[in-house]
């Protein structure tokens, strides 16, 4: 923000910002319950502490969008009960089965199911939920069960509308009954729980009764009904705003739950919603996937599942199709891959029962929300004090005879004034004091955060960003660095093989198979067909559909052009054992038994890593030739050349293996480590993945905004360098040296102190593992950075969890990565990440606009009423008028200012420090100028208004004067609302017409103000004004615009007012 911050080079925002980031001893004195820089993974006690410290008039409304601590405890307790219940049932079943075996008792065969299928819902759910392996075997195992469910284990179900309908009718759908959202009337009820509004309703009832008794039915009902109507209006408008927010959050929660996944239907893989899964579906499972329903394993290789979400045990459970085939909905695939047959969906699963019994949480509070509760508490205490002073002064003046009536006579004369009149006057005094509290305590201030977040989150969906955690949206505005993946984020993820080597010979064109020996081609396509998580579907018309990750699709398409028949190859040979590809090893392998019973172990992965394990290559005569150091050097040069042209290099190799050395026992086979030495190089391919158009501009925009973009990729360091130069992360070749460009293994070899020393200089990290990314995040956080990290793999989960903002990829991201992330980038595009930064800054900026506007009204209203009460014993603004001002200031003001769309101007600033003061010096200046102007003008009108307005000899002069004060005060707020839009810019009208909500609210406020003054005089204690008085009021309000321009020319100190007090406080504490 200030130019002086640029002199500090050792931290993201200068030395003073390091203090704000919590790395300095300055934070030792910070003991405020509202001083929480991050609510992500915050201790429950810390969250409970700020709730207890907050001054709250309406807890049900104030804490609606915070983490329900009691509900969280109930949820955990319920989960423990369900786990215990499920384990007890399984234990009982195992005991019964063991007893039956001892006694030689065999269970009766299961009864056939009714309807369209050979098994009923109750029976299949019982087998799955109890994990009854005996009952499954009696049905003929997985194959027998699939027959009863009319499912082809290879091709899946037919999947037509009739088939889906029958399955849903017989076994249910994969949904669970959700608790209905709160109705509008529930929000009306919660809005009416405000303590001050309750007191005002009581006061209105008392005023109504006393008024009728003292003044008769014709006139006596005015005051009471006026207050009651104003309170009712506040309640209805507040409830309507809250209800609209609730609907937005419901829609966003629905999006979060709607997982997209692939199933096999009618022989092809199709993507469907998790809600559309039916019993009998065949679902492929890969590392990081969530098990979407209960089921049994059809086939799998090294499949391991994390069942901690259901069993409470963190142990990884290995699955196989014979001894332990049962899969529970809601669990995560930790390793390997396989296919499952769905046996239970929706409420027929334990996960479904749990989700049906637990209501949706609201994502927890945000740091800004907590801080605003602190601000609201401080202002509220001041307001209560002021209201107490006003009440005391008015009561003392009343009983001492200093309060005059409309005729100039004292309202109270000891021994003469009737008790009913005294009581009525006291009720009016109390009503004014309570109304001051309503205006003074900014109950809506913390809720403005959820309002702007709800608006931002809805708009961010259109910008391809789904916010999973509320706090991430605002934290993104403080981000100082983004650690981004390369593939799919900075690049298009549209991969094509553009260069290839068969053995050591370059192929030209890369997919020409004419010069390849048949045996060589046979082994190559065998490895490609089996060593993949993708698939190839050939329709009856001959159309080919390839599925899988972009890299897998590129290699499969290349192999098809070489003549691969995917289904035929997989039919002729069989996979014996898999080593799934992972980002640590940078390779994956498979052992395949060929038709002649020979065994080939195929490997595929990062070119230089697989090449390093090769000792031979196959020449054009299909002979194995030793890999000489010269040949190895030539191939490494070729890899580096391709990488320098931003190609992703993948090597494919194999070796023969003795069939009799393969373990025959299933448990031993699952633990068998595939041999990875003495390999024969088959091919090296260069895959082109172009940079996304516009990504260079996005990187430049981030750099201008003070956000450093770092590329962290598993690709070759040369490929990373080429893409970084293309994207603008590296400006020139001269930047491409350590530590600016570094390999993951080099970074991880450093000590923690060395990593902290160089981490800020790193722009590109190549050949990095997920753990390297985690180490980088930790180092950057220790240096005071607010770190955003993108990730898509299961192994990225720790870094996503550790980062201040975890950004997972919506297309390529695994469910594990998405679950650990805070925001899902739906199109995997870096430009969407930059849009999230803009929205994050917009949230903070909008809240500051609203604070400036609300505090101006607070200060002006309080000062005017206090000064008037102490000096004259009367207040110019009545209870009904103050309630209308409160409505403008609170609900309508928040709607108008908290929903301003982001502007490019936001990206011209440095990131916002997480402990930077909410009220900046610029805001204090603007607030002081406007509030002092309003207070001065309106107090002058209050004491000299009759003469200034030339009302000396006109009827109802006092009422006209007070109406002008009220009208001018409201019109000042309307004009000042424009000023609040641009606290630090001169052109306050820029983009105003694009914000239809702002324009609409301004128009509504003007219309209602005219109606109140001109037509509701009896209710609002106003009187009709002539056009001259209206022009005077508009003139008073309009002066705030040129005044704001003059005010913005006043320089402000760089050190914030609050920082000055904090430093002094720290010094006093240190000296003490």
Coordinates of C-alpha atoms in Angstrom, one line a residue, residues 287-288 302-309 311-320 324 326-328 331-336 670-671 794-795 816:
X287 CA -5.3 -43.6 -6.1
X288 CA -7.1 -40.7 -4.4
X302 CA -2.1 -53.5 -4.9
X303 CA -5.4 -51.8 -3.9
X304 CA -5.2 -50.3 -0.4
X305 CA -8.0 -48.3 1.2
X306 CA -8.0 -45.8 4.0
X307 CA -11.1 -46.7 6.1
X308 CA -10.4 -44.2 8.9
X309 CA -13.4 -42.1 8.0
X311 CA -13.8 -47.3 11.3
X312 CA -11.8 -44.6 13.2
X313 CA -8.6 -46.6 12.6
X314 CA -5.9 -44.9 10.6
X315 CA -4.5 -48.3 9.4
X316 CA -4.5 -48.8 5.6
X317 CA -6.5 -51.9 4.6
X318 CA -5.3 -54.0 1.7
X319 CA -8.2 -55.4 -0.5
X320 CA -8.4 -58.4 -2.7
X324 CA -11.3 -59.0 1.8
X326 CA -15.8 -55.4 0.7
X327 CA -15.5 -51.6 0.1
X328 CA -17.3 -49.0 2.2
X331 CA -13.4 -44.3 2.3
X332 CA -10.4 -43.3 0.2
X333 CA -8.2 -45.3 -2.2
X334 CA -4.7 -45.0 -0.7
X335 CA -2.8 -47.1 -3.3
X336 CA -3.2 -49.2 -6.3
X670 CA 0.6 -58.2 -3.1
X671 CA 3.9 -57.5 -1.4
X794 CA -3.3 -37.7 -3.5
X795 CA 0.3 -37.0 -2.4
X816 CA -8.4 -36.8 -1.6

